[in-house]
Short mmCIF file of C-alpha atoms in Angstrom, two decimals:
data_model
loop_
_atom_site.label_atom_id
_atom_site.label_comp_id
_atom_site.label_asym_id
_atom_site.label_seq_id
_atom_site.Cartn_x
_atom_site.Cartn_y
_atom_site.Cartn_z
CA MET W 59 -0.24 24.51 37.61
CA ASN W 60 -3.25 23.64 36.36
CA GLU W 61 -5.09 21.40 38.74
CA ARG W 62 -6.66 19.16 35.80
CA ILE W 63 -3.14 18.08 35.23
CA THR W 64 -1.23 15.38 37.45
CA VAL W 65 2.47 14.42 37.54
CA THR W 66 3.08 11.16 38.85
CA ARG W 67 7.13 11.24 38.79
CA ASP W 68 9.65 13.75 39.96
CA ASP W 69 12.62 12.74 37.94
CA GLY W 70 14.25 16.17 39.33
CA SER W 71 16.15 19.65 37.38
CA ALA W 72 15.71 17.79 33.97
CA GLN W 73 11.98 16.92 34.21
CA ASP W 74 11.54 20.49 35.56
CA SER W 75 12.81 22.11 32.50
CA ILE W 76 10.67 20.03 30.27
CA LEU W 77 7.52 20.23 32.12
CA THR W 78 7.15 23.89 32.59
CA GLU W 79 4.04 25.45 33.65
CA GLN W 80 3.89 26.79 29.93
CA ALA W 81 4.33 23.69 28.23
CA LEU W 82 1.87 21.47 30.42
CA GLU W 83 -0.66 24.29 29.45
CA PHE W 84 0.03 23.60 25.70
CA LEU W 85 -0.32 19.79 26.17
CA LEU W 86 -3.56 20.54 28.16
CA GLU W 87 -4.89 22.31 24.94
CA LEU W 88 -3.65 19.44 22.69
CA HIS W 89 -5.38 16.57 24.97
CA ASP W 90 -8.74 18.56 25.11
CA LEU W 91 -8.78 18.96 21.25
CA SER W 92 -7.79 15.32 20.60
CA ALA W 93 -8.70 12.75 23.50
CA ASP W 94 -12.48 11.80 22.72
CA ARG W 95 -11.33 11.24 19.11
CA ARG W 96 -8.66 9.24 19.87
CA GLN W 97 -10.83 6.90 21.86
CA ASP W 98 -13.16 6.86 18.96
CA LEU W 99 -10.64 5.91 16.39
CA LEU W 100 -8.93 3.24 18.55
CA GLN W 101 -12.61 1.63 19.07
CA ALA W 102 -12.76 2.15 15.06
CA ARG W 103 -9.52 0.11 15.06
CA ARG W 104 -10.98 -2.76 16.63
CA ASP W 105 -13.99 -3.07 15.09
CA ARG W 106 -11.69 -3.08 11.63
CA ARG W 107 -9.78 -5.63 12.73
CA ALA W 108 -12.97 -7.80 13.70
CA GLU W 109 -14.38 -7.40 10.42
CA ILE W 110 -11.26 -8.94 8.77
CA GLY W 111 -10.85 -11.50 11.26
CA ASN W 112 -14.34 -12.27 10.62
CA GLY W 113 -13.44 -12.79 6.89
CA ARG W 114 -13.67 -9.42 5.26
CA ASP W 115 -11.09 -8.83 3.07
CA PRO W 116 -9.80 -4.67 2.82
CA ARG W 117 -10.54 -3.10 -0.27
CA PHE W 118 -10.23 0.41 -1.71
CA LEU W 119 -12.94 2.69 0.05
CA ASP W 120 -15.54 3.88 -1.90
CA GLU W 121 -16.47 6.81 -0.08
CA THR W 122 -12.76 8.12 -0.91
CA ALA W 123 -13.36 7.59 -4.65
CA ASP W 124 -13.21 11.17 -5.40
CA ILE W 125 -10.08 11.89 -3.58
CA ARG W 126 -8.08 9.31 -5.57
CA ALA W 127 -9.66 10.09 -8.72
CA ASP W 128 -9.19 13.88 -8.74
CA ASP W 129 -5.85 14.80 -10.67
CA SER W 130 -5.83 18.66 -9.25
CA TRP W 131 -4.62 18.06 -5.81
CA GLN W 132 -0.77 17.93 -4.93
CA VAL W 133 0.84 17.81 -1.13
CA ALA W 134 2.60 20.80 -0.17
CA PRO W 135 5.85 21.34 -1.79
CA PRO W 136 9.18 20.09 0.25
CA ALA W 137 10.25 22.24 3.47
CA PRO W 138 13.73 23.50 4.10
CA GLY W 139 15.94 20.68 4.97
CA LEU W 140 13.75 17.73 3.54
CA VAL W 141 14.15 18.22 0.15
CA ASP W 142 17.02 15.55 -0.49
CA ARG W 143 16.52 12.80 1.93
CA ARG W 144 18.64 10.13 0.03
CA VAL W 145 19.69 8.63 3.31
CA GLU W 146 18.13 9.16 6.63
CA ILE W 147 19.45 7.14 10.00
CA THR W 148 16.88 6.30 12.33
CA GLY W 149 17.81 5.64 16.26
CA PRO W 150 16.95 6.29 19.97
CA THR W 151 17.13 9.69 21.50
CA SER W 152 19.55 8.76 24.50
CA ARG W 153 22.38 11.49 24.69
CA LYS W 154 25.29 9.18 23.24
CA MET W 155 22.99 7.99 20.44
CA THR W 156 21.69 11.77 19.35
CA ILE W 157 25.32 12.60 19.06
CA ASN W 158 26.27 9.69 17.02
CA ALA W 159 23.24 10.37 14.72
CA LEU W 160 24.30 13.90 14.38
CA ASN W 161 27.70 13.07 13.23
CA SER W 162 26.74 9.94 11.12
CA GLY W 163 26.68 12.24 7.32
CA ALA W 164 23.31 11.36 6.74
CA LYS W 165 20.92 13.98 5.36
CA VAL W 166 18.11 13.15 8.00
CA TRP W 167 17.70 11.54 11.75
CA LEU W 168 14.70 10.14 12.76
CA ALA W 169 14.93 10.97 16.50
CA ASP W 170 13.07 7.93 17.52
CA LEU W 171 10.77 8.02 20.37
CA GLU W 172 8.39 5.01 19.42
CA ASP W 173 9.87 1.76 18.46
CA ALA W 174 13.50 2.16 19.07
CA ASN W 175 13.05 3.51 22.59
CA THR W 176 11.65 2.05 25.97
CA PRO W 177 8.81 4.22 27.40
CA ALA W 178 9.86 4.63 30.67
CA TRP W 179 9.53 8.26 32.44
CA VAL W 180 13.37 8.82 32.70
CA ASN W 181 13.96 8.34 28.75
CA VAL W 182 10.75 10.27 28.03
CA ILE W 183 12.31 13.24 29.52
CA ASP W 184 15.61 12.26 28.47
CA GLY W 185 15.00 12.40 25.17
CA GLN W 186 13.33 15.84 25.41
CA VAL W 187 16.22 17.17 26.92
CA ASN W 188 18.54 15.70 24.52
CA LEU W 189 16.46 17.19 21.64
CA ARG W 190 16.59 20.43 22.98
CA ASP W 191 20.53 19.90 23.48
CA ALA W 192 20.89 18.81 19.81
CA VAL W 193 18.70 21.75 18.32
CA ASN W 194 20.12 24.46 20.28
CA GLY W 195 23.60 23.05 19.53
CA GLU W 196 24.64 22.18 23.28
CA ILE W 197 24.83 18.41 23.41
CA GLY W 198 27.80 16.72 24.71
CA PHE W 199 28.03 13.45 26.41
CA THR W 200 30.96 11.32 28.84
CA SER W 201 30.64 7.68 29.10
CA PRO W 202 30.89 5.99 32.66
CA GLU W 203 34.28 5.00 31.05
CA GLY W 204 35.26 8.47 30.41
CA LYS W 205 35.10 8.59 27.00
CA GLN W 206 33.78 12.04 25.44
CA TYR W 207 31.02 12.45 22.56
CA SER W 208 30.57 15.59 20.71
CA VAL W 209 29.29 16.83 17.68
CA THR W 210 31.58 17.37 15.04
CA ALA W 211 30.12 17.46 11.79
CA GLU W 212 30.33 20.18 9.91
CA ARG W 213 26.76 19.62 8.66
CA THR W 214 24.13 17.77 10.63
CA PRO W 215 21.28 15.93 9.55
CA THR W 216 17.67 17.55 9.64
CA ILE W 217 15.79 16.11 12.67
CA VAL W 218 12.45 14.21 12.36
CA VAL W 219 10.90 13.26 15.09
CA ARG W 220 8.71 10.00 15.68
CA PRO W 221 6.53 10.27 18.27
CA ARG W 222 4.62 7.35 20.00
CA GLY W 223 1.55 5.67 18.00
CA TRP W 224 -1.94 6.57 18.88
CA HIS W 225 -2.70 3.29 20.96
CA LEU W 226 0.42 3.92 23.47
CA ALA W 227 -0.59 6.32 26.94
CA GLU W 228 1.62 7.76 28.77
CA LYS W 229 0.52 7.03 32.63
CA HIS W 230 3.25 9.80 34.34
CA LEU W 231 0.85 12.69 32.71
CA LEU W 232 -2.75 12.33 33.98
CA VAL W 233 -5.49 14.92 32.80
CA ASP W 234 -8.50 14.64 35.48
CA GLY W 235 -7.25 11.32 36.14
CA GLN W 236 -6.51 9.96 33.08
CA PRO W 237 -3.41 9.25 31.20
CA MET W 238 -2.62 11.80 28.17
CA ALA W 239 -1.67 9.99 24.43
CA GLY W 240 1.84 9.07 24.66
CA GLY W 241 2.11 10.70 20.98
CA VAL W 242 0.49 13.90 22.32
CA VAL W 243 3.32 14.36 25.31
CA ASP W 244 6.03 13.41 22.52
CA PHE W 245 4.79 15.83 19.82
CA GLY W 246 3.62 18.62 22.29
CA LEU W 247 7.14 18.73 24.19
CA TYR W 248 9.29 18.69 21.16
CA PHE W 249 6.96 21.26 19.31
CA PHE W 250 6.32 23.68 22.40
CA HIS W 251 10.32 23.46 23.09
CA ASN W 252 11.92 23.46 19.53
CA ALA W 253 9.75 24.92 16.94
CA LYS W 254 10.97 28.19 17.16
CA ASN W 255 14.39 27.89 17.23
CA LEU W 256 14.45 25.22 14.60
CA ILE W 257 12.72 27.54 12.14
CA ALA W 258 15.32 30.49 13.11
CA GLY W 259 17.82 27.70 12.11
CA GLY W 260 16.22 27.10 8.70
CA THR W 261 14.67 24.22 9.16
CA GLY W 262 11.23 23.28 11.46
CA PRO W 263 9.63 21.10 13.25
CA TYR W 264 9.05 17.86 11.45
CA PHE W 265 7.65 14.54 12.50
CA TYR W 266 7.25 10.74 11.46
CA LEU W 267 3.81 9.58 12.17
CA PRO W 268 3.72 5.72 13.45
CA LYS W 269 1.09 2.94 13.16
CA LEU W 270 -1.77 5.20 11.49
CA GLU W 271 -4.47 2.73 10.28
CA ASN W 272 -6.61 5.17 8.58
CA HIS W 273 -6.94 8.79 6.96
CA LEU W 274 -9.00 9.55 10.17
CA GLU W 275 -6.36 9.10 12.08
CA ALA W 276 -4.04 11.14 9.95
CA ARG W 277 -6.91 14.04 10.19
CA LEU W 278 -6.78 14.01 13.81
CA TRP W 279 -3.06 14.82 13.43
CA ASN W 280 -3.42 17.25 11.11
CA ASP W 281 -6.29 19.33 13.35
CA ILE W 282 -3.36 19.01 16.21
CA PHE W 283 -0.64 20.87 14.12
CA VAL W 284 -3.47 23.39 13.46
CA ARG W 285 -4.16 24.11 16.58
CA ALA W 286 -0.28 23.82 17.80
CA GLN W 287 0.56 26.35 15.08
CA ASP W 288 -2.10 28.60 16.12
CA LEU W 289 -1.38 28.44 19.61
CA LEU W 290 2.79 29.67 19.42
CA GLY W 291 1.59 32.05 16.37
CA ILE W 292 3.66 29.66 14.23
CA PRO W 293 2.22 30.17 9.95
CA GLN W 294 -0.04 26.96 9.06
CA GLY W 295 2.06 24.86 7.20
CA THR W 296 5.56 25.04 8.87
CA ILE W 297 5.00 21.59 10.47
CA ARG W 298 6.02 18.74 8.04
CA ALA W 299 4.83 15.33 8.72
CA THR W 300 5.82 12.00 6.94
CA VAL W 301 3.58 9.18 7.46
CA LEU W 302 4.97 5.30 8.34
CA ILE W 303 2.78 3.28 5.91
CA GLU W 304 3.07 0.29 8.32
CA THR W 305 -0.22 -1.30 9.03
CA ILE W 306 -1.90 -3.23 6.34
CA THR W 307 -5.18 -1.14 6.68
CA ALA W 308 -3.36 1.96 6.05
CA ALA W 309 -1.74 0.56 2.78
CA PHE W 310 -5.51 0.77 0.95
CA GLU W 311 -5.66 4.78 1.92
CA MET W 312 -2.30 6.28 1.23
CA GLU W 313 -3.64 8.99 -1.22
CA GLU W 314 -6.26 9.76 1.34
CA ILE W 315 -3.75 9.96 4.16
CA LEU W 316 -1.59 12.35 1.74
CA TYR W 317 -5.00 14.17 1.01
CA GLU W 318 -5.67 14.90 5.07
CA LEU W 319 -2.22 16.07 5.75
CA ARG W 320 -1.18 17.73 2.25
CA ASP W 321 -0.49 20.91 3.76
CA HIS W 322 1.84 19.56 6.56
CA SER W 323 2.91 16.66 4.43
CA ALA W 324 6.10 15.46 3.45
CA GLY W 325 5.40 12.04 1.87
CA LEU W 326 5.23 8.29 3.12
CA ASN W 327 7.57 5.94 4.55
CA ALA W 328 7.78 2.09 3.80
CA GLY W 329 7.71 0.86 7.22
CA ARG W 330 8.34 -3.01 6.26
CA TRP W 331 8.83 -4.72 9.80
CA ASP W 332 5.46 -3.10 11.44
CA TYR W 333 3.86 -3.65 8.07
CA ILE W 334 4.85 -7.38 8.41
CA PHE W 335 3.70 -7.61 11.66
CA SER W 336 0.26 -5.79 10.78
CA VAL W 337 -0.24 -8.22 8.15
CA ILE W 338 -0.13 -11.05 10.49
CA LYS W 339 -1.99 -9.84 13.31
CA ASN W 340 -4.77 -8.65 11.03
CA PHE W 341 -5.30 -11.82 9.31
CA ARG W 342 -3.37 -14.41 12.35
CA SER W 343 -7.00 -16.21 12.78
CA ARG W 344 -8.17 -16.32 8.44
CA GLY W 345 -6.33 -20.06 8.31
CA PRO W 346 -3.36 -21.01 5.89
CA ARG W 347 -4.06 -18.44 3.38
CA PHE W 348 -2.41 -15.91 5.54
CA VAL W 349 0.12 -18.03 6.93
CA LEU W 350 3.50 -16.53 6.55
CA PRO W 351 7.02 -18.34 6.35
CA ASP W 352 10.01 -18.01 8.43
CA ARG W 353 10.76 -14.36 8.88
CA GLN W 354 13.89 -14.69 6.83
CA ASP W 355 11.83 -15.79 3.93
CA VAL W 356 9.35 -12.56 3.98
CA THR W 357 11.30 -10.45 2.08
CA MET W 358 10.94 -7.16 -0.14
CA THR W 359 10.79 -9.45 -3.39
CA ALA W 360 7.69 -11.53 -1.85
CA PRO W 361 4.86 -10.54 -4.40
CA PHE W 362 2.29 -8.61 -1.56
CA MET W 363 5.17 -6.82 -0.29
CA ARG W 364 6.45 -5.33 -3.71
CA ALA W 365 2.51 -4.67 -4.16
CA TYR W 366 3.42 -2.44 -1.32
CA THR W 367 6.14 -0.55 -2.09
CA GLU W 368 5.22 0.03 -5.62
CA GLN W 369 1.88 1.49 -5.06
CA LEU W 370 3.43 3.43 -2.15
CA VAL W 371 5.68 5.00 -4.40
CA ARG W 372 2.91 5.56 -7.29
CA ALA W 373 0.58 7.52 -4.67
CA CYS W 374 3.71 9.98 -3.47
CA HIS W 375 5.26 10.55 -6.71
CA ARG W 376 1.33 11.53 -8.09
CA ARG W 377 0.75 13.60 -5.28
CA GLY W 378 4.40 15.30 -5.47
CA ALA W 379 5.43 13.84 -2.11
CA HIS W 380 8.91 12.08 -1.13
CA ALA W 381 8.70 8.10 -1.08
CA ILE W 382 11.04 6.66 1.70
CA GLY W 383 12.32 3.26 2.00
CA GLY W 384 12.49 0.85 4.90
CA MET W 385 15.26 0.02 7.20
CA ALA W 386 17.60 -2.85 6.04
CA ALA W 387 17.59 -4.86 9.17
CA PHE W 388 21.42 -5.89 8.52
CA VAL W 389 23.92 -4.09 10.53
CA PRO W 390 27.95 -4.14 10.15
CA ASN W 391 29.85 -5.90 13.38
CA ARG W 392 33.71 -4.30 13.54
CA ARG W 393 34.71 -7.03 15.04
CA ASP W 394 33.99 -9.48 12.62
CA PRO W 395 34.82 -8.10 8.70
CA GLU W 396 33.48 -11.07 7.03
CA ALA W 397 29.78 -10.64 8.84
CA THR W 398 30.33 -6.77 7.69
CA GLU W 399 31.13 -7.63 4.18
CA GLN W 400 27.71 -9.78 4.08
CA ALA W 401 25.73 -6.95 5.74
CA LEU W 402 26.94 -4.52 3.36
CA ALA W 403 26.33 -6.69 0.05
CA LYS W 404 22.83 -7.12 1.29
CA VAL W 405 21.98 -3.68 2.31
CA ARG W 406 23.37 -2.47 -1.06
CA GLU W 407 21.00 -5.07 -2.83
CA ASP W 408 17.93 -3.65 -0.93
CA LYS W 409 19.04 0.07 -1.55
CA THR W 410 19.81 -0.51 -5.46
CA ARG W 411 16.30 -2.14 -5.49
CA GLU W 412 14.82 0.80 -3.67
CA ALA W 413 16.70 3.30 -6.10
CA GLU W 414 15.64 1.80 -8.89
CA ASP W 415 11.39 1.59 -7.66
CA GLY W 416 11.76 4.95 -7.35
CA PHE W 417 11.69 5.73 -3.78
CA ASP W 418 13.83 9.20 -3.21
CA GLY W 419 15.65 7.63 -0.15
CA SER W 420 15.87 5.22 2.71
CA TRP W 421 16.65 4.51 5.99
CA VAL W 422 19.77 2.81 7.67
CA ALA W 423 20.26 1.88 11.56
CA HIS W 424 23.62 2.50 11.71
CA PRO W 425 26.52 5.05 11.10
CA ASP W 426 28.68 2.51 8.99
CA LEU W 427 25.53 1.86 6.31
CA VAL W 428 25.37 5.56 5.85
CA GLU W 429 27.97 5.77 3.08
CA THR W 430 26.52 2.83 1.23
CA CYS W 431 22.87 3.77 1.19
CA ARG W 432 23.90 7.46 0.21
CA GLU W 433 26.39 6.06 -2.87
CA VAL W 434 23.54 3.59 -4.11
CA PHE W 435 21.39 7.13 -4.28
CA ASP W 436 23.86 9.23 -5.97
CA ALA W 437 24.57 6.70 -8.61
CA LYS W 438 20.63 6.89 -9.04
CA LEU W 439 19.88 10.81 -8.68
CA GLY W 440 23.08 11.67 -9.84
CA ASP W 441 22.76 15.87 -9.62
CA ARG W 442 18.94 15.50 -8.79
CA GLN W 443 17.56 15.94 -4.66
CA ASN W 444 15.05 13.41 -5.32
CA GLN W 445 13.08 11.72 -8.23
CA VAL W 446 9.72 12.78 -7.15
CA ASN W 447 8.97 13.57 -10.89
CA ARG W 448 9.03 9.92 -11.46
CA LEU W 449 5.71 8.84 -11.51
CA ARG W 450 5.72 5.54 -11.95
CA GLU W 451 2.34 5.42 -13.80
CA ASP W 452 3.46 1.57 -15.08
CA VAL W 453 2.17 0.57 -11.56
CA ARG W 454 -1.74 -0.27 -11.35
CA PRO W 455 -3.14 0.47 -7.86
CA ASP W 456 -4.50 -3.34 -6.94
CA ASP W 457 -6.29 -3.68 -3.45
CA ARG W 458 -6.37 -7.46 -4.19
CA ALA W 459 -2.31 -7.35 -4.74
CA LEU W 460 -1.77 -6.04 -1.25
CA ILE W 461 -3.38 -9.01 0.40
CA ASP W 462 -1.64 -11.67 -1.75
CA VAL W 463 0.11 -13.48 1.37
CA ALA W 464 -0.24 -17.03 -0.03
CA SER W 465 2.16 -16.22 -2.99
CA THR W 466 5.01 -15.63 -0.22
CA PRO W 467 7.37 -18.17 -1.07
CA GLY W 468 9.44 -20.10 1.92
CA THR W 469 8.64 -22.62 4.47
CA ILE W 470 8.47 -22.82 7.99
CA THR W 471 11.43 -24.72 9.89
CA GLU W 472 12.33 -25.67 13.61
CA HIS W 473 15.23 -23.34 13.36
CA GLY W 474 12.83 -20.25 12.54
CA VAL W 475 10.67 -21.36 15.41
CA ARG W 476 13.66 -21.12 18.21
CA THR W 477 15.07 -18.10 16.00
CA ASN W 478 11.57 -16.38 17.04
CA VAL W 479 12.02 -17.21 20.24
CA GLU W 480 15.44 -16.74 21.16
CA VAL W 481 15.26 -13.03 19.41
CA GLY W 482 12.10 -12.64 20.94
CA ILE W 483 13.08 -13.19 24.97
CA ARG W 484 16.49 -11.05 23.99
CA TYR W 485 14.89 -8.38 22.29
CA ILE W 486 12.19 -8.03 25.49
CA GLU W 487 14.99 -8.40 28.09
CA ALA W 488 16.82 -5.54 26.81
CA TRP W 489 13.78 -3.65 26.30
CA LEU W 490 13.02 -3.99 30.15
CA ARG W 491 16.48 -2.52 30.81
CA GLY W 492 15.42 0.84 28.51
CA ASN W 493 17.40 -0.35 25.04
CA GLY W 494 14.75 -0.21 22.46
CA ALA W 495 17.01 -1.09 19.53
CA VAL W 496 19.38 -3.72 19.65
CA ALA W 497 21.58 -5.83 17.17
CA ILE W 498 21.36 -9.53 17.54
CA HIS W 499 23.22 -11.71 15.09
CA ASN W 500 24.21 -8.82 13.19
CA LEU W 501 20.23 -7.77 12.51
CA MET W 502 19.02 -4.73 13.96
CA GLU W 503 15.99 -5.49 16.08
CA ASP W 504 13.11 -3.35 17.52
CA ALA W 505 9.80 -3.52 18.65
CA ALA W 506 8.50 -4.10 15.05
CA THR W 507 10.69 -7.20 14.72
CA ALA W 508 9.93 -8.66 17.99
CA GLU W 509 6.31 -8.09 17.36
CA ILE W 510 6.80 -9.94 14.42
CA SER W 511 8.70 -12.93 15.96
CA ARG W 512 6.11 -13.53 18.82
CA SER W 513 3.12 -12.97 16.52
CA GLN W 514 4.28 -15.56 13.95
CA LEU W 515 4.64 -18.06 16.91
CA TRP W 516 0.86 -17.44 17.98
CA GLN W 517 -0.21 -17.44 14.42
CA TRP W 518 1.12 -21.05 13.59
CA ILE W 519 0.13 -22.36 17.04
CA ASN W 520 -3.50 -20.96 16.76
CA ASN W 521 -3.37 -22.19 12.78
CA GLY W 522 -2.50 -25.79 13.34
CA SER W 523 0.95 -24.92 11.18
CA ARG W 524 3.71 -27.44 10.51
CA THR W 525 7.56 -27.36 10.24
CA ASP W 526 8.68 -28.40 7.00
CA ASP W 527 9.74 -32.06 8.74
CA GLY W 528 5.80 -32.29 9.76
CA THR W 529 6.22 -31.17 13.11
CA GLU W 530 2.89 -30.05 14.56
CA ILE W 531 3.67 -26.27 16.05
CA ALA W 532 1.45 -27.03 19.25
CA ALA W 533 1.31 -24.76 22.28
CA GLU W 534 3.03 -27.37 24.56
CA TRP W 535 5.98 -27.84 22.13
CA VAL W 536 6.44 -24.15 21.70
CA ALA W 537 6.67 -23.95 25.50
CA GLU W 538 9.33 -26.63 25.79
CA VAL W 539 11.36 -24.82 23.00
CA ILE W 540 11.09 -21.52 24.96
CA ALA W 541 12.45 -23.54 28.00
CA GLU W 542 15.10 -24.84 26.04
CA GLU W 543 16.26 -21.65 24.18
CA PHE W 544 15.80 -19.79 27.47
CA ASP W 545 18.19 -22.20 29.29
CA LYS W 546 20.96 -21.06 26.55
CA LEU W 547 20.80 -17.67 27.47
CA GLU W 548 24.07 -16.00 28.95
CA ARG W 549 23.10 -14.39 31.87
CA VAL W 550 24.28 -11.48 34.30
CA GLU W 551 23.93 -10.16 37.13
CA GLY W 552 21.11 -7.72 37.39
CA ASP W 553 19.36 -8.95 33.80
CA ARG W 554 15.74 -8.98 33.33
CA TYR W 555 15.60 -12.52 31.55
CA ASP W 556 12.90 -13.99 33.95
CA LEU W 557 10.47 -11.23 33.61
CA ALA W 558 11.42 -11.50 29.68
CA ARG W 559 10.32 -14.81 29.08
CA GLU W 560 7.24 -14.30 31.54
CA LEU W 561 5.80 -11.49 29.08
CA PHE W 562 6.87 -13.20 25.90
CA THR W 563 5.32 -16.53 26.96
CA GLU W 564 2.36 -14.52 27.92
CA VAL W 565 1.93 -12.67 24.51
CA VAL W 566 2.74 -16.08 22.60
CA LEU W 567 0.94 -18.71 24.25
CA GLY W 568 -2.00 -16.65 25.83
CA LYS W 569 -5.42 -17.63 24.54
CA GLU W 570 -6.13 -14.19 23.41
CA TYR W 571 -3.29 -11.89 21.21
CA ALA W 572 -2.24 -8.89 22.89
CA THR W 573 -2.46 -6.16 20.24
CA PHE W 574 1.07 -5.17 20.55
CA LEU W 575 3.22 -6.80 23.30
CA THR W 576 4.60 -3.38 24.63
CA VAL W 577 0.97 -2.45 25.92
CA PRO W 578 1.37 -5.22 28.70
CA GLY W 579 5.06 -4.56 28.94
CA TYR W 580 4.47 -0.89 30.06
CA ALA W 581 1.41 -1.82 32.17
CA ARG W 582 3.05 -4.07 34.19
CA TYR W 583 6.77 -4.96 33.62
CA LEU W 584 8.33 -2.09 33.26
CA CYS W 585 7.59 -1.33 36.76
CA ARG W 586 8.71 -4.71 37.75
CA ALA W 587 12.00 -4.32 36.01
CA LYS W 588 12.54 -1.49 38.31
CA LEU W 589 13.68 0.62 35.61
CA LEU W 590 12.35 4.01 36.90
CA ASP W 591 15.61 5.80 37.60
CA GLN W 592 18.01 4.21 35.25
CA ARG W 593 19.38 5.56 31.40
CA PRO W 594 20.30 3.26 28.73
CA GLU W 595 23.96 4.31 28.98
CA GLN W 596 24.15 3.34 32.83
CA VAL W 597 22.73 -0.10 31.99
CA PRO W 598 25.14 -3.11 30.49
CA VAL W 599 23.60 -4.21 26.96
CA GLY W 600 24.65 -7.57 27.60
CA VAL W 601 22.91 -9.15 23.93
#
């Protein structure tokens, strides 16, 4: 092995099959290309957040006006397997969940190595093993109870992998003593082991790029794609990437992001939950103008969310790219028919709005929702595979509408405060046990929704917000609510609730705002939770 590379963990034969000498050399090439630029881009993020916090509202960029004004450029035509994307299922890459996704009947599976995944080393390696086996048609699973799972679908979804965002490091893979970028590790290992087999199977290496904040971050990904294809002798443009527009700053550069990735672009996705989190994060200290009501009141019909989704569809279709809708948080409950009926009705309403707005497809988080989403888009599309030709010329680009947070209807209630506390602690506890996507109260929670919960509390506390009955949301009161909600939790042997409460309290009541709760969680709490050798299927869910 190259002496510049250090692997700090040994997970046995599975790791050996993934971290081959050739694969590590490939990662090293991508690391050397991107490491310094990544650090510069992360610093640029911090600088821009400081500007926004100091009162400078984001606007469309003057320096890229020519790109937006030029009607001549288009992204590459849709790649094989990405022409019809009317229903996409999202989820983690544990072995059981991989098989369930492949059997779901969806057109696309977003194989999530990011927000629906805890980045414990065992999950990083297992995710790559499971993806390789899925690509090769060799995946099966037997649960601890003896239940067998296998792929039975005649047609499986096109796999689109979501690597970690630029902000996350992989501390188990060091180059010259410094961690590699988690996203480079996730992308590089999947591409190295699977690209040629995917192409031979009629699709290709496809990706979802999360948490981008500007077009320069997209440019770095594009340069990585070019280098990766050259290193393996794969034609340029084979890689395709869909960018999640899930940060408020990226919403001001949607066409520029498409332009940077145009030879490798597969469109944009409305990553609604991270988007709301990003709005709170960037404007958290800007006073009442940017304070949102209870999370349940921040719907897709809020004016600033309508501006975001409609401008996204316009940008995509103007450039020949797919626009993919966001994930409805509602999930069915097979033990509660009434709750399931309500969930299906809400999902149908959500997907109908997206189809009418011009989206070419949308996300679901549970196999039981695939049919509902498909029916809605079937009704809208008919025999067409997408509606990219619907240009939405009625939508006017409006940078001020994107930050019209003050027009959001709703109130802050004590129930909303308590829900944020309960959901936040319960999600973090599951995360510390290796489960990155968890159904709580018939809603699918992942890192993004947990970020909203804790960020709202921090913002309310630090802006002197009050509930609808006049109660000041002070740190002391929130600390009491945390203690009260914690005492209500049902405990089981081996749970991580004590650590979850500690981390949640830190990111809610701390004087300094943590940019991502997963950063301190990864740096300290995962090791303390002793998650090093446990796989999600081996740990009771308990929520």
